[in-house]
Every structure is written in C-alpha cells, then in structure tokens.
Amino acid sequence: MAFADTLVAHTDAEVVLVDRRHRPGGHWLDAYPFVRLHQPSAYYGVESRPLGHDRIDEYGPNAGFYERASAAEICDYYSRVLDENLLATGRVRFFGMSDHRGGEDDGQLVVSLLDGSETVVKPRRKIVDATYVQSEIPSRHVPGFTVEPDVTLVPPNGLVDLGDPADRFTVIGAGKTAIDTCVWLLEAGVDPDRIRWIRGRDPWQFDRTFTQPLDLVRSYMRLQARWVEAAAAAADGHDFARRLEDAGMFVRIDSSVEPLAFRGATVSAREIDALRTIEHVVRARRVRSIGRTSVTTDAGDVPGSPHEVYVDCTAAGVPPAAARPVFAPGRITIQYVAVGFLPWCAATIGFVESTGLDDEEKNRLCPPVVFTGNVADLARLAYAAMQGQVARARHEAVGPWNAASRLNPARAAPDHIDDADVAESLAFMIEHTRDALKNLEHTTTVAARAR
Ligand SMILES: Cc1cc2nc3c(=O)[nH]c(=O)nc-3n(C[C@H](O)[C@H](O)[C@H](O)COP(=O)(O)OP(=O)(O)OC[C@H]3O[C@@H](n4cnc5c(N)ncnc54)[C@H](O)[C@@H]3O)c2cc1C
C-alpha cells in the first residue's frame, strides 16, 4: 500500500493490487487483539494520508509518547487508503480474495479463492513482490514443536477467549509478540508468579523514548547520532549493541544475559520494568514438544501441568530473508532499505522507481537491509542501511522527497534546528558518518572472512 501510494502520486502508472485476503491490512487483519504499532502512528502507513492525530498520550502505558494505533485502527486506515486515496485515482484496481500463483513476466496467474476462476494478468511494466519480507502471523502459525492432545496451546489471540481460568501461563518465544503477551497479562492483573516465560534467545530492543518524531524529534536525532558514533567504533555486532546500551538506547530485559537476537523491536522502560517482574524464566532453550506434565526442550525437560495455558509466540514477525536486488528487470522486490519502519522503506522504493533511473542506480540508492535476527549481523545491517541513507540523502530528487515524507521519523528535524540538542546531533552525524561507513565496511569484511 505504501509503495503503490507513492508510485501513483509521482507517476502516471496504473497498479493492480492482488491479495488473497478480502481487504487490505495484511497481517494486521489477523493480529492479536491487544497488539499496537511498535512505532508512533505519526510515521506509519502511507505517505498521502495521516494515521491518527499526532497526539502525545497523556496517560496509560504509552504516556509521554506519540500515539500508537491498534490493529482495528490500522485496518480501517488501509481500507480508507484503498477506497479514498488509491481507487479514487482511477489508476488502481484491487483484486481481493485472489491468490497469486506465479507465472512468467508476460503473464501472472491469479486465482479467485471464491470460485476458482483464473485470470492472467499481463504486467505492462513490472511485477512488484510485496510478500518477500511478509510477517508470519501468530494466529495462523504452525509451531515447530509437537503438542499432546490434552494440552492447551493458544496463539496470543486465544487468550481473550479462554473458557476457564489458568493455573499458570507459559509464554513461549522471545520476540515482540511474547513481550506484548507478557505485558498484557501483567496489565490485566495476572500475578507475575503465574507466568513462566520460555525464551530461547534474549533480544536487544530499542527504547521507545528514542523513536519519537515531530515535537519529540530531538530524541530520534539523538539515537541517530549515537548510532553513527557506535558504528564508527564498534568491533562487531555485539560491541555495536553494547555501545548503544551504554548510550541508553538499546535495552535488554535481563542485564546479566547477553542478547543474541535483534529484530528491531521497540519497548518502553515501563514495559521492561514490568517484564522484569517475571522471575520464572526458562532460558536458552527451544521447545521440542509439550506433554501433559512436562515440556521437552533441546536442553532437557521442564515440568508442566495439565491446567496451564501455553501461549505460542514463536511466529517470526520479521522472518529472515536473503537479500535480493530490489530492482531487477521487470520486477521489484520490496524489502527493508532502512532500519525497521517497513512502510517508509516501501514508499522509498516507490519514489526511487518513479525517478526513472536505471536499475543499477536505483539499487545503489536502495541496498537491502537484511534482518537475520542475529546480533552478530548488526554491523552488516547498519552498513547497508547507512550506505542507502547517505546515497538517498545526496540524490537531487530522492533527498528532498525523503526529507519531507511523513513516513520519515526525522522529518521534523529541520523545524527544530534551533534546539541545541537537534543541531548537535545533526552536526555529529555530518562529521562522523564517513568514519562510521569506513569502520562498518571494515567490520563487515572481517566478519565475512571469518564466516
Ligand atoms: C505485531 C507486529 C507489529 C509490527 N509493528 C510494526 C511497526 O510498528 N512499524 C513497522 O514499520 N512495522 C511493524 N511491523 C512489521 C510489519 O510487517 C509491517 O509494518 C507491515 O505491516 C508489513 O506489511 P506487508 O504488506 O509487507 O506484509 P503483510 O501484512 O504480511 O501482508 C502481505 C500480504 O500479502 C498477501 N499474500 C501473500 N502471498 C500472496 C499470494 N501468493 N497471493 C496473494 N496474496 C498474497 C497476504 O495475504 C498479505 O495480506 C509489525 C509486525 C508485527 C507482526
């Protein structure tokens, strides 16, 4: 949606959107009911339409931060984007309940999931694959472990429909879904002693304080400056993360455990404090099977009970995908081209496509940023992101577009240049980005040789 919106705004292209779901919204249509955006709504969605009201929440768990939309708001938003922004141009068509089954560049097979009828779509310009980095969906995810018949295993969505109260909740997974689930249980009043958390690898997360836009953009600019500083000195991905922790921007749940995972998720200090009240933590293990009285993991068994509820949070919100050139003859593969914030990435790709540059130049502007989920790969990820960011900022058309885009978290920085903090962060970045790129290139080369 973000790609199509930007492309349609900047070209005369016609777009056919194909989705096997009945309406736009993607994974948000199946999200667990207590999910919210990880980032502020202020820079989520598509370029041409605001999401939410750019309000700073005054109370509740997000107090002091820009509002974050719920799944229902996001789905409503995307429906309106489709109807009022895209279809209204007369250049976009939407085929819902339609499965794309592949094909050659001159004919793509689309099958209706309602009556099985087949349509061959002949792309005049390009096929755009917006499924390459799609999220796994907790409610549709098939866990990678077996479960005995009497065991209650639910996705997070199932927690709002439990028939009977549980003796205990065992949350399986260490990503954002597990964090959301634990925080939700705690906020709903469940005693921390009644929660057990099996987490394979602890993650590094961004502190939400530093992902704030608009009037709080100072915080985001500080993050950018410290990111450049860490990049200029880090010996490897782990060192990079620890430097950001020292700067207060990366957080971990347990300070005695070295995180091995990084997927770009964001949490608040309040959420971290709540998570730390859960003391029953089973670490560094992957679940193999769940029986009535025990859970088998790759490092031995732990006890279970027939009256506990297991919550499967092992679906990958950002599954690892090998980098592909974003632009190839007849094809565009939407991927991350910045750290996190997928709509901003997709709109960027849409705008770069609109420039009419050749594929080589467009790929130089959009090197894929690959989330492997491993902290060890953080320097490589940062290198690709910084190369793209610098190339785009210097480009005569892409730079100004990016600076003004509502999807860019730093968009308000020029309006706050009188703020000494913002000015200092910008000056720091200008002075040290070259050193950062040099060090990241070196670090990435060393890591590649060691592999
Ligand atoms: C809980 C959660 C919170 C998140 N929060 C944020 C956030 O705050 N900020 C952020 O930037 N990102 C966030 N993300 C990442 C999220 O993936 C993106 O924001 C974005 O919603 C992804 O959209 P998408 O279109 O790439 O993928 P999806 O939403 O997964 O959509 C892919 C679509 O492709 C369709 N499809 C797949 N294959 C076919 C086929 N063969 N034929 C037809 N249709 C097909 C699917 O039906 C689906 O509708 C979050 C992810 C999760 C899981």
Short mmCIF file of C-alpha atoms and ligand atoms in Angstrom, two decimals:
data_model
loop_
_atom_site.label_atom_id
_atom_site.label_comp_id
_atom_site.label_asym_id
_atom_site.label_seq_id
_atom_site.Cartn_x
_atom_site.Cartn_y
_atom_site.Cartn_z
CA MET A 1 0.00 0.00 0.00
CA ALA A 2 2.82 2.41 0.87
CA PHE A 3 4.65 1.54 -2.35
CA ALA A 4 1.53 1.89 -4.51
CA ASP A 5 0.50 5.16 -2.86
CA THR A 6 3.86 6.83 -3.52
CA LEU A 7 4.22 5.40 -7.01
CA VAL A 8 0.75 6.58 -8.05
CA ALA A 9 1.39 10.04 -6.58
CA HIS A 10 4.62 10.54 -8.51
CA THR A 11 3.94 8.79 -11.84
CA ASP A 12 1.05 8.05 -14.17
CA ALA A 13 1.43 4.30 -13.50
CA GLU A 14 -1.56 2.01 -13.25
CA VAL A 15 -1.46 -0.53 -10.43
CA VAL A 16 -3.20 -3.85 -9.91
CA LEU A 17 -3.13 -4.95 -6.27
CA VAL A 18 -3.63 -8.66 -5.67
CA ASP A 19 -4.21 -10.08 -2.19
CA ARG A 20 -5.62 -13.35 -1.01
CA ARG A 21 -7.31 -11.52 1.83
CA HIS A 22 -10.66 -9.83 1.27
CA ARG A 23 -9.42 -6.34 2.10
CA PRO A 24 -6.13 -4.52 2.66
CA GLY A 25 -4.37 -4.62 6.01
CA GLY A 26 -2.24 -7.75 5.61
CA HIS A 27 -1.19 -9.36 8.87
CA TRP A 28 -2.97 -6.67 10.90
CA LEU A 29 -6.28 -8.31 9.90
CA ASP A 30 -5.29 -11.39 11.94
CA ALA A 31 -3.28 -9.71 14.70
CA TYR A 32 -3.91 -10.46 18.36
CA PRO A 33 -6.49 -8.04 19.77
CA PHE A 34 -4.13 -6.26 22.17
CA VAL A 35 -1.48 -5.52 19.52
CA ARG A 36 -0.47 -1.94 18.81
CA LEU A 37 2.05 -0.44 16.48
CA HIS A 38 5.53 -0.56 17.91
CA GLN A 39 6.24 2.86 16.49
CA PRO A 40 4.17 6.03 16.62
CA SER A 41 1.29 6.26 14.13
CA ALA A 42 2.71 9.64 13.10
CA TYR A 43 5.09 7.97 10.66
CA TYR A 44 3.30 4.71 9.85
CA GLY A 45 1.08 3.88 6.87
CA VAL A 46 1.22 5.60 3.50
CA GLU A 47 2.65 8.92 2.51
CA SER A 48 -0.51 10.65 1.34
CA ARG A 49 -2.71 10.07 4.37
CA PRO A 50 -2.07 10.67 8.07
CA LEU A 51 -2.75 7.89 10.54
CA GLY A 52 -4.13 9.07 13.88
CA HIS A 53 -3.92 12.62 15.18
CA ASP A 54 -0.23 13.09 16.03
CA ARG A 55 -1.20 13.26 19.71
CA ILE A 56 1.11 12.59 22.62
CA ASP A 57 -0.63 10.19 25.01
CA GLU A 58 -1.19 11.72 28.45
CA TYR A 59 -1.96 8.58 30.42
CA GLY A 60 -1.67 4.81 30.17
CA PRO A 61 1.31 2.65 29.24
CA ASN A 62 2.31 4.95 26.36
CA ALA A 63 2.15 8.20 28.38
CA GLY A 64 4.58 10.82 27.12
CA PHE A 65 4.93 9.22 23.70
CA TYR A 66 3.16 9.74 20.39
CA GLU A 67 0.01 7.65 19.99
CA ARG A 68 0.28 4.14 18.57
CA ALA A 69 -2.59 2.73 16.54
CA SER A 70 -4.39 -0.50 17.38
CA ALA A 71 -4.87 -3.21 14.73
CA ALA A 72 -8.51 -2.10 14.23
CA GLU A 73 -7.42 1.46 13.50
CA ILE A 74 -4.74 0.27 11.09
CA CYS A 75 -7.18 -1.95 9.19
CA ASP A 76 -9.72 0.86 8.96
CA TYR A 77 -6.95 3.20 7.79
CA TYR A 78 -5.83 0.87 5.00
CA SER A 79 -9.43 0.40 3.83
CA ARG A 80 -9.81 4.16 3.58
CA VAL A 81 -6.46 4.48 1.82
CA LEU A 82 -7.64 1.96 -0.74
CA ASP A 83 -11.09 3.47 -1.27
CA GLU A 84 -10.40 7.17 -0.91
CA ASN A 85 -6.77 7.55 -2.00
CA LEU A 86 -5.95 4.73 -4.39
CA LEU A 87 -9.15 3.58 -6.13
CA ALA A 88 -10.22 7.23 -6.37
CA THR A 89 -7.33 7.93 -8.75
CA GLY A 90 -8.92 5.62 -11.31
CA ARG A 91 -5.49 4.08 -11.85
CA VAL A 92 -5.57 1.40 -9.14
CA ARG A 93 -7.58 -1.81 -9.07
CA PHE A 94 -7.84 -4.18 -6.12
CA PHE A 95 -8.34 -7.92 -6.54
CA GLY A 96 -9.15 -9.28 -3.07
CA MET A 97 -9.66 -12.98 -2.29
CA SER A 98 -7.25 -13.60 -5.16
CA ASP A 99 -4.24 -15.85 -4.90
CA HIS A 100 -1.18 -15.09 -6.94
CA ARG A 101 0.13 -18.44 -8.18
CA GLY A 102 3.21 -17.25 -10.08
CA GLY A 103 3.92 -17.14 -13.79
CA GLU A 104 6.31 -15.67 -16.29
CA ASP A 105 6.98 -11.98 -16.70
CA ASP A 106 4.44 -11.75 -19.53
CA GLY A 107 1.59 -13.42 -17.65
CA GLN A 108 0.87 -13.87 -13.94
CA LEU A 109 -1.76 -16.34 -12.81
CA VAL A 110 -4.29 -15.03 -10.31
CA VAL A 111 -6.92 -17.45 -8.98
CA SER A 112 -10.12 -16.37 -7.22
CA LEU A 113 -10.41 -18.04 -3.81
CA LEU A 114 -14.19 -17.74 -4.08
CA ASP A 115 -14.99 -19.52 -7.33
CA GLY A 116 -11.60 -20.75 -8.56
CA SER A 117 -11.75 -18.67 -11.73
CA GLU A 118 -8.38 -17.89 -13.25
CA THR A 119 -7.17 -14.56 -14.56
CA VAL A 120 -3.88 -13.99 -16.32
CA VAL A 121 -2.54 -10.53 -15.51
CA LYS A 122 -0.07 -9.24 -18.07
CA PRO A 123 2.08 -6.63 -16.32
CA ARG A 124 2.79 -3.75 -18.66
CA ARG A 125 5.76 -2.55 -16.62
CA LYS A 126 6.67 -4.56 -13.55
CA ILE A 127 5.67 -7.20 -11.07
CA VAL A 128 6.06 -5.99 -7.52
CA ASP A 129 6.57 -8.69 -4.91
CA ALA A 130 5.38 -7.27 -1.58
CA THR A 131 5.36 -10.71 0.07
CA TYR A 132 9.10 -11.33 0.30
CA VAL A 133 9.51 -9.98 3.84
CA GLN A 134 5.94 -10.58 5.00
CA SER A 135 5.34 -11.34 8.66
CA GLU A 136 4.43 -14.76 9.98
CA ILE A 137 1.07 -14.49 11.70
CA PRO A 138 0.79 -15.83 15.26
CA SER A 139 -2.84 -17.00 14.81
CA ARG A 140 -2.04 -18.90 11.61
CA HIS A 141 1.42 -20.07 12.59
CA VAL A 142 2.10 -23.80 12.87
CA PRO A 143 4.53 -24.21 15.80
CA GLY A 144 7.79 -26.06 15.24
CA PHE A 145 7.07 -28.38 18.20
CA THR A 146 4.55 -31.12 18.90
CA VAL A 147 1.75 -30.86 21.44
CA GLU A 148 -0.13 -33.69 23.19
CA PRO A 149 -3.90 -33.64 22.67
CA ASP A 150 -4.95 -32.53 26.19
CA VAL A 151 -2.54 -29.62 26.35
CA THR A 152 -3.96 -26.08 25.99
CA LEU A 153 -1.78 -24.24 23.48
CA VAL A 154 -3.15 -20.97 22.09
CA PRO A 155 -1.79 -18.15 19.96
CA PRO A 156 -1.95 -14.79 21.77
CA ASN A 157 -5.33 -14.21 20.09
CA GLY A 158 -6.71 -17.17 22.08
CA LEU A 159 -6.07 -15.50 25.45
CA VAL A 160 -9.20 -13.38 25.13
CA ASP A 161 -11.37 -16.49 24.59
CA LEU A 162 -10.19 -18.83 27.36
CA GLY A 163 -13.04 -20.94 28.76
CA ASP A 164 -11.54 -21.45 32.23
CA PRO A 165 -9.01 -19.54 34.32
CA ALA A 166 -5.49 -20.97 34.08
CA ASP A 167 -3.23 -22.11 36.92
CA ARG A 168 -0.30 -20.65 35.05
CA PHE A 169 0.58 -19.17 31.67
CA THR A 170 3.71 -20.39 29.91
CA VAL A 171 4.71 -17.96 27.19
CA ILE A 172 6.96 -19.45 24.51
CA GLY A 173 9.08 -17.08 22.43
CA ALA A 174 11.37 -14.11 22.97
CA GLY A 175 10.24 -11.59 20.39
CA LYS A 176 7.85 -8.68 20.39
CA THR A 177 4.76 -10.92 20.37
CA ALA A 178 5.92 -12.63 23.58
CA ILE A 179 6.72 -9.26 25.13
CA ASP A 180 3.30 -7.88 24.18
CA THR A 181 1.67 -11.01 25.62
CA CYS A 182 3.54 -10.89 28.94
CA VAL A 183 2.89 -7.16 29.34
CA TRP A 184 -0.79 -7.62 28.54
CA LEU A 185 -1.16 -10.45 31.07
CA LEU A 186 0.56 -8.37 33.74
CA GLU A 187 -1.54 -5.30 32.99
CA ALA A 188 -4.66 -7.46 33.12
CA GLY A 189 -3.71 -8.28 36.72
CA VAL A 190 -2.13 -11.72 36.38
CA ASP A 191 0.38 -12.29 39.19
CA PRO A 192 3.94 -12.47 37.76
CA ASP A 193 4.37 -15.75 39.69
CA ARG A 194 1.69 -17.24 37.47
CA ILE A 195 3.65 -16.50 34.32
CA ARG A 196 6.51 -18.65 33.09
CA TRP A 197 8.50 -17.46 30.11
CA ILE A 198 10.48 -19.81 27.87
CA ARG A 199 12.73 -17.61 25.80
CA GLY A 200 15.36 -19.09 23.55
CA ARG A 201 17.47 -16.04 22.91
CA ASP A 202 17.10 -12.73 24.70
CA PRO A 203 16.64 -9.80 22.32
CA TRP A 204 18.06 -6.31 22.15
CA GLN A 205 15.31 -3.71 21.70
CA PHE A 206 15.14 -0.01 21.02
CA ASP A 207 14.00 2.13 23.95
CA ARG A 208 10.80 3.78 22.71
CA THR A 209 11.96 7.16 24.06
CA PHE A 210 14.29 7.39 21.09
CA THR A 211 11.86 6.60 18.27
CA GLN A 212 9.72 9.71 18.76
CA PRO A 213 9.04 12.10 15.86
CA LEU A 214 7.68 15.66 15.43
CA ASP A 215 7.93 17.73 18.62
CA LEU A 216 9.95 14.97 20.30
CA VAL A 217 12.26 14.51 17.30
CA ARG A 218 15.23 15.51 19.44
CA SER A 219 15.15 12.00 20.91
CA TYR A 220 15.20 10.33 17.49
CA MET A 221 18.06 12.57 16.34
CA ARG A 222 19.99 11.61 19.47
CA LEU A 223 19.51 7.97 18.55
CA GLN A 224 20.79 8.69 15.05
CA ALA A 225 23.89 10.42 16.39
CA ARG A 226 24.69 7.68 18.90
CA TRP A 227 24.07 5.08 16.18
CA VAL A 228 26.70 6.80 13.99
CA GLU A 229 29.03 7.02 16.98
CA ALA A 230 28.66 3.29 17.73
CA ALA A 231 29.09 2.46 14.05
CA ALA A 232 32.34 4.41 13.89
CA ALA A 233 33.91 2.43 16.72
CA ALA A 234 32.24 -1.00 17.00
CA ALA A 235 34.40 -4.09 16.59
CA ASP A 236 31.41 -6.30 15.76
CA GLY A 237 27.63 -6.53 16.08
CA HIS A 238 27.70 -7.37 19.80
CA ASP A 239 30.01 -4.46 20.54
CA PHE A 240 27.74 -2.21 18.46
CA ALA A 241 24.72 -3.21 20.56
CA ARG A 242 26.54 -2.76 23.87
CA ARG A 243 27.63 0.74 22.85
CA LEU A 244 24.01 1.62 22.14
CA GLU A 245 23.08 0.17 25.51
CA ASP A 246 25.70 2.36 27.18
CA ALA A 247 24.12 5.32 25.40
CA GLY A 248 20.74 4.28 26.87
CA MET A 249 19.14 3.48 23.52
CA PHE A 250 19.23 -0.32 23.39
CA VAL A 251 17.65 -2.19 26.25
CA ARG A 252 17.62 -5.80 27.36
CA ILE A 253 15.28 -7.50 29.77
CA ASP A 254 17.96 -9.11 31.92
CA SER A 255 21.23 -7.24 32.34
CA SER A 256 23.06 -10.47 33.24
CA VAL A 257 22.23 -12.16 29.92
CA GLU A 258 23.97 -11.31 26.64
CA PRO A 259 21.24 -10.90 24.00
CA LEU A 260 21.81 -12.84 20.80
CA ALA A 261 18.73 -11.66 18.91
CA PHE A 262 17.92 -8.35 17.25
CA ARG A 263 14.82 -7.75 15.13
CA GLY A 264 14.41 -4.03 15.58
CA ALA A 265 11.53 -4.16 18.07
CA THR A 266 10.80 -1.24 20.38
CA VAL A 267 9.77 -1.24 24.06
CA SER A 268 9.28 1.35 26.76
CA ALA A 269 11.10 1.46 30.09
CA ARG A 270 7.75 0.81 31.76
CA GLU A 271 7.29 -2.39 29.75
CA ILE A 272 10.83 -3.53 30.58
CA ASP A 273 10.20 -2.91 34.28
CA ALA A 274 7.01 -4.98 34.09
CA LEU A 275 8.78 -7.81 32.25
CA ARG A 276 11.48 -7.94 34.91
CA THR A 277 8.86 -8.92 37.50
CA ILE A 278 8.53 -12.29 35.76
CA GLU A 279 11.02 -14.49 37.56
CA HIS A 280 10.11 -17.89 36.15
CA VAL A 281 12.25 -17.71 33.05
CA VAL A 282 13.50 -20.78 31.18
CA ARG A 283 16.43 -19.59 29.14
CA ALA A 284 18.39 -20.58 26.09
CA ARG A 285 16.13 -23.44 25.13
CA ARG A 286 13.94 -24.32 22.20
CA VAL A 287 10.77 -26.26 22.84
CA ARG A 288 10.59 -29.66 21.10
CA SER A 289 7.28 -30.95 22.50
CA ILE A 290 4.69 -30.18 25.15
CA GLY A 291 3.16 -33.03 27.12
CA ARG A 292 0.60 -33.04 29.93
CA THR A 293 3.21 -32.97 32.70
CA SER A 294 6.42 -31.84 31.06
CA VAL A 295 7.89 -29.70 28.32
CA THR A 296 10.74 -31.21 26.33
CA THR A 297 13.36 -28.73 25.20
CA ASP A 298 16.65 -29.14 23.37
CA ALA A 299 18.38 -28.85 26.77
CA GLY A 300 16.24 -31.25 28.79
CA ASP A 301 12.73 -31.39 30.26
CA VAL A 302 10.99 -28.83 32.44
CA PRO A 303 7.81 -29.61 34.39
CA GLY A 304 4.36 -28.78 33.07
CA SER A 305 0.84 -29.14 34.36
CA PRO A 306 -2.47 -30.01 32.68
CA HIS A 307 -4.08 -26.80 33.97
CA GLU A 308 -1.66 -24.36 32.47
CA VAL A 309 -2.13 -22.45 29.26
CA TYR A 310 0.76 -22.38 26.81
CA VAL A 311 0.94 -19.33 24.55
CA ASP A 312 2.70 -19.79 21.22
CA CYS A 313 4.62 -16.62 20.42
CA THR A 314 7.17 -18.27 18.14
CA ALA A 315 5.94 -16.86 14.78
CA ALA A 316 8.59 -14.64 13.22
CA GLY A 317 7.26 -11.06 12.92
CA VAL A 318 10.24 -10.27 10.72
CA PRO A 319 11.32 -13.59 9.20
CA PRO A 320 14.87 -13.77 7.86
CA ALA A 321 15.09 -13.39 4.07
CA ALA A 322 18.23 -13.39 1.93
CA ALA A 323 18.95 -10.04 0.29
CA ARG A 324 17.80 -9.71 -3.32
CA PRO A 325 18.33 -6.72 -5.55
CA VAL A 326 15.24 -4.57 -5.01
CA PHE A 327 15.18 -3.60 -8.69
CA ALA A 328 15.61 -6.24 -11.38
CA PRO A 329 14.42 -6.34 -14.99
CA GLY A 330 10.61 -6.46 -14.91
CA ARG A 331 10.49 -6.95 -11.14
CA ILE A 332 10.65 -5.06 -7.86
CA THR A 333 11.06 -6.92 -4.57
CA ILE A 334 10.02 -4.76 -1.64
CA GLN A 335 12.41 -5.15 1.28
CA TYR A 336 13.79 -3.15 4.17
CA VAL A 337 16.06 -0.39 2.91
CA ALA A 338 16.26 1.36 6.30
CA VAL A 339 16.37 0.04 9.86
CA GLY A 340 12.80 -1.06 10.73
CA PHE A 341 9.80 1.04 9.63
CA LEU A 342 8.71 -1.01 6.62
CA PRO A 343 6.16 1.49 5.21
CA TRP A 344 8.89 4.12 4.95
CA CYS A 345 11.04 1.57 3.11
CA ALA A 346 8.24 0.61 0.70
CA ALA A 347 7.40 4.24 -0.07
CA THR A 348 11.09 4.96 -0.63
CA ILE A 349 11.24 2.14 -3.17
CA GLY A 350 8.10 3.58 -4.82
CA PHE A 351 9.67 7.02 -5.08
CA VAL A 352 13.01 5.69 -6.35
CA GLU A 353 11.09 3.74 -9.00
CA SER A 354 9.36 6.96 -10.05
CA THR A 355 12.70 8.64 -10.85
CA GLY A 356 13.11 6.54 -13.99
CA LEU A 357 16.78 5.88 -13.20
CA ASP A 358 18.32 2.61 -14.41
CA ASP A 359 18.21 -0.45 -12.17
CA GLU A 360 21.87 -0.19 -11.20
CA GLU A 361 21.45 3.34 -9.91
CA LYS A 362 18.17 2.52 -8.20
CA ASN A 363 19.81 -0.44 -6.45
CA ARG A 364 22.67 1.79 -5.33
CA LEU A 365 20.06 4.03 -3.70
CA CYS A 366 18.27 1.07 -2.13
CA PRO A 367 20.64 -1.62 -0.83
CA PRO A 368 18.54 -4.21 1.06
CA VAL A 369 18.83 -4.14 4.83
CA VAL A 370 18.59 -7.74 5.97
CA PHE A 371 17.21 -8.63 9.39
CA THR A 372 18.70 -12.05 10.10
CA GLY A 373 17.59 -11.77 13.72
CA ASN A 374 21.22 -12.23 14.88
CA VAL A 375 23.06 -9.56 16.85
CA ALA A 376 26.25 -10.75 15.16
CA ASP A 377 24.87 -9.34 11.88
CA LEU A 378 24.04 -5.91 13.28
CA ALA A 379 27.13 -4.23 11.80
CA ARG A 380 26.31 -5.60 8.34
CA LEU A 381 22.73 -4.40 8.66
CA ALA A 382 23.90 -0.97 9.82
CA TYR A 383 26.36 -0.75 6.92
CA ALA A 384 23.71 -1.42 4.28
CA ALA A 385 21.28 0.98 5.96
CA MET A 386 23.83 3.77 6.20
CA GLN A 387 25.02 3.35 2.61
CA GLY A 388 21.43 3.65 1.39
CA GLN A 389 20.64 6.57 3.68
CA VAL A 390 23.69 8.54 2.53
CA ALA A 391 23.11 7.77 -1.16
CA ARG A 392 19.47 8.82 -0.98
CA ALA A 393 20.18 11.98 1.02
CA ARG A 394 22.66 13.09 -1.64
CA HIS A 395 20.35 12.39 -4.58
CA GLU A 396 18.82 15.55 -6.03
CA ALA A 397 15.25 14.18 -6.22
CA VAL A 398 15.20 11.43 -3.57
CA GLY A 399 16.88 13.54 -0.86
CA PRO A 400 14.22 16.31 -0.75
CA TRP A 401 11.38 13.81 -1.11
CA ASN A 402 12.71 11.78 1.80
CA ALA A 403 13.27 14.83 3.99
CA ALA A 404 9.63 15.86 3.60
CA SER A 405 7.96 12.44 3.73
CA ARG A 406 5.54 11.87 6.64
CA LEU A 407 6.97 8.35 6.90
CA ASN A 408 10.44 9.63 7.75
CA PRO A 409 10.84 9.73 11.57
CA ALA A 410 13.37 12.60 11.23
CA ARG A 411 11.11 14.76 9.08
CA ALA A 412 10.62 17.41 11.78
CA ALA A 413 14.34 17.85 12.49
CA PRO A 414 14.73 20.98 10.28
CA ASP A 415 11.82 22.63 12.15
CA HIS A 416 13.71 22.11 15.43
CA ILE A 417 17.14 23.18 14.31
CA ASP A 418 17.10 25.91 16.98
CA ASP A 419 17.07 23.15 19.58
CA ALA A 420 20.74 22.79 20.56
CA ASP A 421 20.30 19.07 21.01
CA VAL A 422 19.00 18.57 17.46
CA ALA A 423 21.70 20.83 16.00
CA GLU A 424 24.39 18.95 17.92
CA SER A 425 23.11 15.54 16.76
CA LEU A 426 22.99 16.69 13.14
CA ALA A 427 26.48 18.19 13.34
CA PHE A 428 27.78 14.98 14.89
CA MET A 429 26.30 12.87 12.13
CA ILE A 430 27.68 15.10 9.38
CA GLU A 431 31.14 14.93 10.92
CA HIS A 432 31.27 11.22 11.70
CA THR A 433 29.22 9.39 9.06
CA ARG A 434 32.31 8.88 6.88
CA ASP A 435 34.19 7.26 9.82
CA ALA A 436 31.15 5.14 10.56
CA LEU A 437 30.92 3.87 6.98
CA LYS A 438 34.64 3.13 6.93
CA ASN A 439 34.54 1.18 10.17
CA LEU A 440 31.38 -0.72 9.21
CA GLU A 441 32.92 -1.69 5.88
CA HIS A 442 35.98 -3.00 7.72
CA THR A 443 33.92 -4.82 10.38
CA THR A 444 31.66 -6.36 7.76
CA THR A 445 34.61 -7.56 5.68
CA VAL A 446 36.30 -9.11 8.73
CA ALA A 447 33.05 -10.87 9.71
CA ALA A 448 32.54 -12.18 6.16
CA ARG A 449 36.08 -13.61 6.10
CA ALA A 450 35.52 -15.33 9.43
CA ARG A 451 32.34 -16.99 8.19
C1 LIG B 1 2.90 -7.44 15.80
C2 LIG B 1 3.61 -6.66 14.73
C3 LIG B 1 3.83 -5.29 14.91
C4 LIG B 1 4.50 -4.57 13.93
N1 LIG B 1 4.73 -3.23 14.16
C5 LIG B 1 5.39 -2.52 13.21
C6 LIG B 1 5.65 -1.13 13.40
O1 LIG B 1 5.30 -0.54 14.40
N2 LIG B 1 6.32 -0.48 12.42
C7 LIG B 1 6.73 -1.10 11.27
O2 LIG B 1 7.29 -0.47 10.40
N3 LIG B 1 6.50 -2.42 11.09
C8 LIG B 1 5.86 -3.13 12.03
N4 LIG B 1 5.64 -4.46 11.83
C9 LIG B 1 6.18 -5.06 10.62
C10 LIG B 1 5.05 -5.25 9.59
O3 LIG B 1 5.42 -6.41 8.95
C11 LIG B 1 4.92 -4.07 8.62
O4 LIG B 1 4.60 -2.90 9.28
C12 LIG B 1 3.79 -4.24 7.58
O5 LIG B 1 2.53 -4.33 8.18
C13 LIG B 1 4.03 -5.41 6.72
O6 LIG B 1 3.19 -5.29 5.61
P1 LIG B 1 3.39 -6.22 4.37
O7 LIG B 1 2.39 -5.80 3.37
O8 LIG B 1 4.82 -6.24 3.98
O9 LIG B 1 3.12 -7.70 4.90
P2 LIG B 1 1.78 -8.40 5.37
O10 LIG B 1 0.98 -7.52 6.24
O11 LIG B 1 2.18 -9.74 5.90
O12 LIG B 1 0.97 -8.56 4.01
C14 LIG B 1 1.31 -9.45 3.00
C15 LIG B 1 0.05 -9.69 2.20
O13 LIG B 1 0.37 -10.49 1.08
C16 LIG B 1 -0.67 -11.40 0.87
N5 LIG B 1 -0.12 -12.51 0.09
C17 LIG B 1 0.97 -13.27 0.38
N6 LIG B 1 1.18 -14.17 -0.59
C18 LIG B 1 0.21 -13.99 -1.51
C19 LIG B 1 -0.11 -14.62 -2.74
N7 LIG B 1 0.62 -15.60 -3.27
N8 LIG B 1 -1.20 -14.18 -3.42
C20 LIG B 1 -1.96 -13.16 -2.95
N9 LIG B 1 -1.69 -12.53 -1.78
C21 LIG B 1 -0.63 -12.94 -1.08
C22 LIG B 1 -1.13 -11.79 2.26
O14 LIG B 1 -2.46 -12.25 2.24
C23 LIG B 1 -1.00 -10.45 2.99
O15 LIG B 1 -2.22 -9.73 3.00
C24 LIG B 1 4.96 -5.20 12.77
C25 LIG B 1 4.73 -6.58 12.58
C26 LIG B 1 4.07 -7.31 13.55
C27 LIG B 1 3.84 -8.78 13.33
#
